[in-house]
Coordinates of C-alpha atoms in Angstrom, one line a residue:
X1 CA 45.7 69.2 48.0
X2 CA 43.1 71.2 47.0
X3 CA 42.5 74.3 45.0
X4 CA 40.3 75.7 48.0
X5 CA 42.0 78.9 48.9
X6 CA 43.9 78.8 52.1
X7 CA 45.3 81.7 54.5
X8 CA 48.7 82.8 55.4
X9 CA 50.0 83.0 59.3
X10 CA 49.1 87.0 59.5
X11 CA 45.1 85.4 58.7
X12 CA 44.9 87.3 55.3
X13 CA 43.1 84.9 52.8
X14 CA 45.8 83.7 50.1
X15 CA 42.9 84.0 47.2
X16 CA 43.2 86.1 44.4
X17 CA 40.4 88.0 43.5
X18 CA 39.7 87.5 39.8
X19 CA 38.5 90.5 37.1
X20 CA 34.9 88.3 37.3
X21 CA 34.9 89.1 41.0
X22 CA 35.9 92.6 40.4
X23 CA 32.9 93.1 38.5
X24 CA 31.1 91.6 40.7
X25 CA 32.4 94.1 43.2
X26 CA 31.5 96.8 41.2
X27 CA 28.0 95.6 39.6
X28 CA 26.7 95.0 43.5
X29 CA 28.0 98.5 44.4
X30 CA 29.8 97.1 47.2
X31 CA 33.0 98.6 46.2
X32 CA 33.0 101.1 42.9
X33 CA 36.6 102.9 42.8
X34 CA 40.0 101.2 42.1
X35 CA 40.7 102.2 46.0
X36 CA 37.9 100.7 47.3
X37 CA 38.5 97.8 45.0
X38 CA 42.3 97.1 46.7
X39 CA 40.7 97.5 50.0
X40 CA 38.4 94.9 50.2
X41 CA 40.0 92.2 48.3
X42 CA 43.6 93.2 49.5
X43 CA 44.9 93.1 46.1
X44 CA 47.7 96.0 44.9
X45 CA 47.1 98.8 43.0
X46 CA 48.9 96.9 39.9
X47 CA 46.7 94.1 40.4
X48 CA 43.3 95.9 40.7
X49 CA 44.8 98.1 37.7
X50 CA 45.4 94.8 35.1
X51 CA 42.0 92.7 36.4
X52 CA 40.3 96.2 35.7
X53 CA 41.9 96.5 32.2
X54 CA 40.2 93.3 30.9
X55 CA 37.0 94.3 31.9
X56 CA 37.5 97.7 29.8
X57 CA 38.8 95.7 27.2
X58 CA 35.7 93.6 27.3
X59 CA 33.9 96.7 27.2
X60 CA 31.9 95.7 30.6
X61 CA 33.0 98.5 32.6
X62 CA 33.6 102.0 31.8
X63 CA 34.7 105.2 34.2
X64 CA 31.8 107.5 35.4
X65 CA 31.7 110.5 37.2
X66 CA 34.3 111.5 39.7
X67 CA 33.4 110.8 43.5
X68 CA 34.0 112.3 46.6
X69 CA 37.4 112.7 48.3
X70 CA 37.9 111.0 51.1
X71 CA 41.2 112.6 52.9
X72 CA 40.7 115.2 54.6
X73 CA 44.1 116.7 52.7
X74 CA 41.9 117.1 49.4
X75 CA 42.8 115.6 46.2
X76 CA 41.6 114.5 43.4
X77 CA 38.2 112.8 43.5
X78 CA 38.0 109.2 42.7
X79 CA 37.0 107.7 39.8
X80 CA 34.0 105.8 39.4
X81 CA 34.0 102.6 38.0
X82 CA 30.2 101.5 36.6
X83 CA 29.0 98.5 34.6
X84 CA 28.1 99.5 31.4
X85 CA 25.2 98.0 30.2
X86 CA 25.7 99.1 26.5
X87 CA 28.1 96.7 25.3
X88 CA 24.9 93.7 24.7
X89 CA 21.6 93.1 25.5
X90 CA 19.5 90.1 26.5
X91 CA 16.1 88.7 24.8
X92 CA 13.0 87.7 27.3
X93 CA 10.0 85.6 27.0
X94 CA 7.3 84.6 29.3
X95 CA 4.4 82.1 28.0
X96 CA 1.5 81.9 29.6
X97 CA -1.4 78.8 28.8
X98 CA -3.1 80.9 25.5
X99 CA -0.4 83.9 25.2
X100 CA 2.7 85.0 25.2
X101 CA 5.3 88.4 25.6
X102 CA 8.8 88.7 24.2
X103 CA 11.4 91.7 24.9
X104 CA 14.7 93.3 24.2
X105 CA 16.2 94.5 27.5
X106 CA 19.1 96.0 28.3
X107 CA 21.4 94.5 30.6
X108 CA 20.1 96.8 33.6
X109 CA 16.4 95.9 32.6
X110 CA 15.2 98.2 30.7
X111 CA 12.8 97.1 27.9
X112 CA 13.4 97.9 24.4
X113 CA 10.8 96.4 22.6
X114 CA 8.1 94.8 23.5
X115 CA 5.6 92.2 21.9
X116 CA 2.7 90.3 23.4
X117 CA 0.0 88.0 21.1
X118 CA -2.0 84.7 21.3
X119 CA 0.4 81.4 21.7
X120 CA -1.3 78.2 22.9
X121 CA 1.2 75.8 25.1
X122 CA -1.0 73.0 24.1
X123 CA 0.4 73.5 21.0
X124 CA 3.4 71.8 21.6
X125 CA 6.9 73.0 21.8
X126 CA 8.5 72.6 18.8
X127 CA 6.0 74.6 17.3
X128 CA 5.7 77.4 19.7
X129 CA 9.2 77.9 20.7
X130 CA 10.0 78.1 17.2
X131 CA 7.6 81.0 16.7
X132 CA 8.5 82.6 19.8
X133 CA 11.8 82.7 18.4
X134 CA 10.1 84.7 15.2
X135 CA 8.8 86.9 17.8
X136 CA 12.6 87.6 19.2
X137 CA 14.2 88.2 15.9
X138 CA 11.8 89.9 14.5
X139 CA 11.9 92.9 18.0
X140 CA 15.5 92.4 17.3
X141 CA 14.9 94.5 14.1
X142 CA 12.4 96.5 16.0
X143 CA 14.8 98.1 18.6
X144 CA 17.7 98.4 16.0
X145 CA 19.8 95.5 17.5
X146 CA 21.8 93.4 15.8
X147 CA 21.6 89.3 17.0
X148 CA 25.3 89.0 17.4
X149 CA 24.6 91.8 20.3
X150 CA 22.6 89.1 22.6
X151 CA 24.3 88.0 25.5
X152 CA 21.1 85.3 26.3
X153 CA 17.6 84.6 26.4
X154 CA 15.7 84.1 29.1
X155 CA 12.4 82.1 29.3
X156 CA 9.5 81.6 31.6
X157 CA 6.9 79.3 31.7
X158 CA 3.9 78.1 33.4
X159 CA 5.2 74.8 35.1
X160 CA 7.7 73.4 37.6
X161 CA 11.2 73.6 36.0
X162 CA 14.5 71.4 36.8
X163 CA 17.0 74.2 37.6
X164 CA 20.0 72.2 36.3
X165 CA 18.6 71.2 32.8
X166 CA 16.2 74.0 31.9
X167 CA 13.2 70.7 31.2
X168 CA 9.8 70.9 32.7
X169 CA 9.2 68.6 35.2
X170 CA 5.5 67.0 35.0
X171 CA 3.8 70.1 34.5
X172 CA 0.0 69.6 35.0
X173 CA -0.8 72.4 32.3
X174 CA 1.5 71.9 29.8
X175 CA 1.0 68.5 27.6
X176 CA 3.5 67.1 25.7
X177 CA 6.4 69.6 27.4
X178 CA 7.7 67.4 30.2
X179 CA 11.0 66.5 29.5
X180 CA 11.3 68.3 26.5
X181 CA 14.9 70.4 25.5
X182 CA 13.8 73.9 25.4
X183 CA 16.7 75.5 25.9
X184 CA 18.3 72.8 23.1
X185 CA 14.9 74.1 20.9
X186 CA 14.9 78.1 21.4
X187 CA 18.8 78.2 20.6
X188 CA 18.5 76.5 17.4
X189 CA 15.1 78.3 16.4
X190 CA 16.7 81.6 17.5
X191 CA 19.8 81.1 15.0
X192 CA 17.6 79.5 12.1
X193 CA 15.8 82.8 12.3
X194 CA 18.6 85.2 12.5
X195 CA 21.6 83.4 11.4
X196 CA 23.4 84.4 14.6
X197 CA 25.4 81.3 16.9
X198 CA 23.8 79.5 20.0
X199 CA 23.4 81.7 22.6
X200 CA 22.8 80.6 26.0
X201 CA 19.2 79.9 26.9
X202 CA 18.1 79.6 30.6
X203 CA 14.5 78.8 31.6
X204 CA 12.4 78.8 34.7
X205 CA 9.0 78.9 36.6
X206 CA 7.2 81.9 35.6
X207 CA 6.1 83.1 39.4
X208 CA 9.7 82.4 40.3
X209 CA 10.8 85.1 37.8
X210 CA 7.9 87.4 38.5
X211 CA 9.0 87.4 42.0
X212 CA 12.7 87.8 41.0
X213 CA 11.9 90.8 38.6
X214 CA 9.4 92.0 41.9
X215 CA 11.6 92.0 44.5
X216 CA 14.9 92.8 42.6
X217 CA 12.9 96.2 41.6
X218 CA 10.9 97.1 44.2
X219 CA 11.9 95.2 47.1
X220 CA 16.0 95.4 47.0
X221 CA 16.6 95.2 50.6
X222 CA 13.6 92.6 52.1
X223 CA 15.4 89.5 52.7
X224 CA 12.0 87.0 52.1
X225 CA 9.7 87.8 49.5
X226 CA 6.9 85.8 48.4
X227 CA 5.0 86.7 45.0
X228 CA 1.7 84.6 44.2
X229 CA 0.3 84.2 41.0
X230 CA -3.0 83.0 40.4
X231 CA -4.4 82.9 37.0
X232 CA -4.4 79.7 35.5
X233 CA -2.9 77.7 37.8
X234 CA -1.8 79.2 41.4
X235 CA 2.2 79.0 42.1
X236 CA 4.8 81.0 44.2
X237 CA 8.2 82.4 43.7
X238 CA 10.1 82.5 46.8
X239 CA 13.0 84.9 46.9
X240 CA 15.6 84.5 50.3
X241 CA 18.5 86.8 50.6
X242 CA 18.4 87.9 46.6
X243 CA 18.1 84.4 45.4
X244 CA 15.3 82.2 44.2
X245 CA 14.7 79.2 46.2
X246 CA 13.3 76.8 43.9
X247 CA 13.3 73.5 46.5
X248 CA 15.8 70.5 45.3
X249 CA 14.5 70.1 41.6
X250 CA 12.3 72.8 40.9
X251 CA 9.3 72.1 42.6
X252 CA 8.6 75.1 45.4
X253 CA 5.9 77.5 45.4
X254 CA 3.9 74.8 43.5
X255 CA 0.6 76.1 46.2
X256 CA -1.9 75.1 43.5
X257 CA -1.8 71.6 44.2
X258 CA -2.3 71.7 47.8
X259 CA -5.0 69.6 48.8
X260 CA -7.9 72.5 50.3
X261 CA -10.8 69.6 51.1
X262 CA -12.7 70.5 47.8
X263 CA -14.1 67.6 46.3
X264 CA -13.3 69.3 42.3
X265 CA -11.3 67.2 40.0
X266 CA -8.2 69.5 39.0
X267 CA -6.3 69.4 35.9
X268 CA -3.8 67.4 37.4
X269 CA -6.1 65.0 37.5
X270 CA -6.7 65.0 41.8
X271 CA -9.6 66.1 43.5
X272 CA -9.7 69.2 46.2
X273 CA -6.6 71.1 44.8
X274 CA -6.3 74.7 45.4
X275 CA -6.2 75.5 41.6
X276 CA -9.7 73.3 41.2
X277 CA -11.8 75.8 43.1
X278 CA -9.9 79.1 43.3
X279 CA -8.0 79.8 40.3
X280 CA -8.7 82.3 37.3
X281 CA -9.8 79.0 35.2
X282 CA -12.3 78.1 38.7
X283 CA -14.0 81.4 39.2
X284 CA -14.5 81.7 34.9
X285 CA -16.2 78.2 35.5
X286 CA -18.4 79.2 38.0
X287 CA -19.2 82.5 36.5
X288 CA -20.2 80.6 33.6
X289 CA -22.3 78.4 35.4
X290 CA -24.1 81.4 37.1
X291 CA -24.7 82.1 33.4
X292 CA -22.0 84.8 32.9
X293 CA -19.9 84.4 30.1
X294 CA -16.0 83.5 30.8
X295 CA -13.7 81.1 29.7
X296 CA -10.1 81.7 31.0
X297 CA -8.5 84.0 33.8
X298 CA -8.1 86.8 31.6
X299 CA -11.7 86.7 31.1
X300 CA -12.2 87.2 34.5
X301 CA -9.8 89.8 35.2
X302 CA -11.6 92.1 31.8
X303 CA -14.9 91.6 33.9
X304 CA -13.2 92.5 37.6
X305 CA -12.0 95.3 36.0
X306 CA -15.3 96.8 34.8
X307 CA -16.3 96.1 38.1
X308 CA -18.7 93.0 37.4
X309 CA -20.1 92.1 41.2
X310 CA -20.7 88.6 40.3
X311 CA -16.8 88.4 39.4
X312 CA -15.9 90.5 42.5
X313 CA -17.9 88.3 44.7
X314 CA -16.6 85.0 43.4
X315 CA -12.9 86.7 43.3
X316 CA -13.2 87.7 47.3
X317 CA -14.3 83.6 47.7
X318 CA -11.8 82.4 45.6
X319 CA -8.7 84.8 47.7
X320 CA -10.4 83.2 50.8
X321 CA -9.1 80.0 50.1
X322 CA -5.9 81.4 48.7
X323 CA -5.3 83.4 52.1
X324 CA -5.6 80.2 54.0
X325 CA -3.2 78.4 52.6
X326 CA -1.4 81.1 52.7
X327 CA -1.5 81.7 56.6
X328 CA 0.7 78.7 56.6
X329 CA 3.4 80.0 54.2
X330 CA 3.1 83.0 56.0
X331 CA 4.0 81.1 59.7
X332 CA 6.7 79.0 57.8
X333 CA 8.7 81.3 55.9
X334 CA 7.9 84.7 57.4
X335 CA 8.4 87.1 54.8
X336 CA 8.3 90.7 54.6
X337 CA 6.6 91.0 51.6
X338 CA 3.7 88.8 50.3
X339 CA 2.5 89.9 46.5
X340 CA 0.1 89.2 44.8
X341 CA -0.2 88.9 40.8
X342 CA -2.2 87.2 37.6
X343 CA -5.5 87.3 36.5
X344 CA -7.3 87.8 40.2
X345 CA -4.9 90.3 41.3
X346 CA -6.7 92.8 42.6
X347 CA -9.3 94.3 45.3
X348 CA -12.0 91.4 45.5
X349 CA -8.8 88.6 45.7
X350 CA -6.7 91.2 48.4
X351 CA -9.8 91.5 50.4
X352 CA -11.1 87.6 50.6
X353 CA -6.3 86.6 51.0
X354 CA -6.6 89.4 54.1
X355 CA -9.4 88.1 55.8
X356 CA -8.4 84.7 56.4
X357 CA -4.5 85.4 56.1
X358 CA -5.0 87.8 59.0
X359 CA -7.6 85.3 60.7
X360 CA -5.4 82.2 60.7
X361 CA -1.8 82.8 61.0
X362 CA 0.1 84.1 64.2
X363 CA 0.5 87.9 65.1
X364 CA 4.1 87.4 65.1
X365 CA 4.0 86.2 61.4
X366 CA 2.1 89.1 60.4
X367 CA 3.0 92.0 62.6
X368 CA 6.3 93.2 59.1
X369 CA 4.1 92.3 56.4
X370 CA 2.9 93.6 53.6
X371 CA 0.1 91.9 51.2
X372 CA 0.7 94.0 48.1
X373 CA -0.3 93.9 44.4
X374 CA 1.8 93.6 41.5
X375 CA 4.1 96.7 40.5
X376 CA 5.2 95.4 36.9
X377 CA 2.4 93.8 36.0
X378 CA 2.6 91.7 32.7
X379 CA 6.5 92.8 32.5
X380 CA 7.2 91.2 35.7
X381 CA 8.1 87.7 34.1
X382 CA 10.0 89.5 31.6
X383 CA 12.6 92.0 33.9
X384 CA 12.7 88.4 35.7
X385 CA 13.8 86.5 33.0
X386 CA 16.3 89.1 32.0
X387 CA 17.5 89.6 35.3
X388 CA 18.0 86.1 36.0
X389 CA 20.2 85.8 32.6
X390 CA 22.6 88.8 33.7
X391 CA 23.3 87.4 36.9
X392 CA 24.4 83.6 35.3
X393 CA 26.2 85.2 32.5
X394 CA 28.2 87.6 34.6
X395 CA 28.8 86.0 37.9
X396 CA 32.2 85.9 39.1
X397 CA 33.1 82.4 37.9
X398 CA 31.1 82.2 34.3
X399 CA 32.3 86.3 33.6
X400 CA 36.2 85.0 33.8
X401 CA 35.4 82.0 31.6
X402 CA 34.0 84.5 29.1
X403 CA 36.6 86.9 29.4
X404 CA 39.1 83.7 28.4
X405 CA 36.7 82.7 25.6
X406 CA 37.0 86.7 24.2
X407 CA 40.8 86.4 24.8
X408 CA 40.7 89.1 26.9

């Protein structure tokens, strides 16, 4: 035998909805009085009522305002039941190659407190997750939180991560992190800074959680979303029915190492990959050689945005290549939405991804979509990270282990 819920003759499933998938319920707005709660997991009103009371208890849900009436007899309006996203908050990072931001959020995503500063990867990451975990404590005080109040951290970073164990997996700009514990690293740094226990610490791809924080914001109801970030590197985060697809360990969206035909030596140490020649990192390098000064991506986006033509013009080449490449993600995965973010972001990079996007994939693939620009911006990353922390933390199965663990 198994545990696997069965079904009795009448066809009625024999499963018991737990108090985690009440919340659940509730939190999705799928069902948000005790009524509606009985009626779609078929639970009594006794039931619903004690599941219910540990979530109070936990301080997860409280009552709202009263909602409509539904007989036609009258009555009393219905209760509300709402997740209440008071009772903790969650701490978010997102490094980039030379800098980093850190937040407080609330459990809904709002953002608290807010820090952004230089932070080379190359560094290491002993050293720069432990002063990224400065960073967190030291908003904590900021926003007038207290560390026992964190629920999690959330991280992103610029490299292919292994979903299951929070390591990076070979990432090509990120020496001396493959492998590496960072969740192990941040927890410790975390409570050597603020004295507080572990908390949980869950990392991941930083275009995966710019396109989580995207499409959970903006784009609630498109079923495949595709957010591109090219600074850098050049990666995707791919987000089907409201989850991230990250491929079997981590490795989707990884478009910068596409081979394009390009005969420059990327940092991955191939020739003619997409990051080589059209990157924030490739256009600085050829502005510089035109004799314009720029280093990095961010260079480049401070000269697109004061309208430099050289910039614009190398920009609008550089989304050229992007958009065909794209034209292929486009035919395969057919989204509704295609973003794009980072350093190039912006009129030049739309204009040269449009032309050959349009000009080389199917009609069919393109006659729903949008090509759009980041909405969040920098905070993308971060409502990502945070996001993706509520929903591990409070999913139906982890929520009841931590309503056991609070002896509730």
């Amino acid at each position: 035998m198994t545990g696997r819920p069965g079904r009795t003759g009448n066809g009625r499933s024999t499963h018991q909805a737990s108090a985690g998938e009440l919340l659940e319920l509730v939190r999705s707005g799928r069902a948000t009085t005790r009524g509606a709660l009985q009626q779609v997991t078929g639970l009594s009103r006794a039931t619903v009522g004690q599941r219910l009371e540990r979530l109070f208890r936990a301080g997860w849900l409280r009552e709202g305002a009263g909602g409509p009436v539904d007989s036609p007899l009258g009555g009393r309006p219905a209760i509300t039941l709402e997740f209440d996203d008071a009772h903790a908050i969650v701490l978010a990072a997102d490094l980039d190659t030379r800098h980093a931001r850190a937040a407080v959020l609330t459990l809904t995503g709002e953002i608290l407190a807010e820090r952004s500063g230089g932070l080379a990867v190359e560094d290491g990451p002993e050293a720069v997750l432990g002063e990224l975990a400065g960073w967190l404590a030291d908003l904590l005080e900021q926003s007038g939180h207290r560390a026992a109040e964190v629920c999690g951290i959330g991280l992103a970073v610029p490299g292919p991560v292994d979903s299951d164990t929070g390591r990076v997996v070979q990432p090509p700009i990120m020496p001396g992190w493959h492998g590496y514990d960072i969740r192990g690293r941040l927890a410790r740094a975390f409570t050597e800074h603020t004295g507080a226990p572990p908390v949980p610490v869950l990392v991941d791809n930083d275009a995966n959680l710019m396109a989580y924080g995207e499409q959970r914001t903006g784009y609630p109801d498109c079923s495949a979303f595709v957010l591109v970030k090219v600074s850098t590197g050049i990666g995707a985060g791919v987000v089907v029915d409201g989850a991230l697809y990250r491929g079997v360990d981590g490795g989707a969206g990884d478009l910068g190492h596409i081979r394009v035909g390009a005969d420059a030596v990327c940092r991955c140490g191939s020739r003619g990959c997409l990051a080589a020649v059209a990157s924030g990192g490739a256009v600085a390098r050829r502005l510089a050689e035109a004799g314009v000064p720029a280093a990095s991506g961010s260079d480049v986006r401070a000269l697109l945005a004061e309208g430099h033509p050289e910039a614009a013009a190398f920009a609008r080449d550089a989304g050229r290549l992007v958009g065909d490449v794209l034209a292929t993600v486009v035919t395969l995965l057919n989204p509704g939405v295609l973003m794009i973010a980072g350093d190039l972001a912006g009129t030049p990079f739309l204009t040269g991804v449009r032309e050959l996007l349009y000009q080389r994939a199917l009609p069919r693939s393109t006659a729903h979509l949008d090509v759009v620009t980041a909405r969040l911006g920098e905070r993308a990353g971060l409502v990502g990270a945070g996001a993706m922390v509520v929903e591990y933390l409070y999913a139906p199965e982890r929520a009841e282990e931590r309503l056991l663990a609070l002896g509730v």
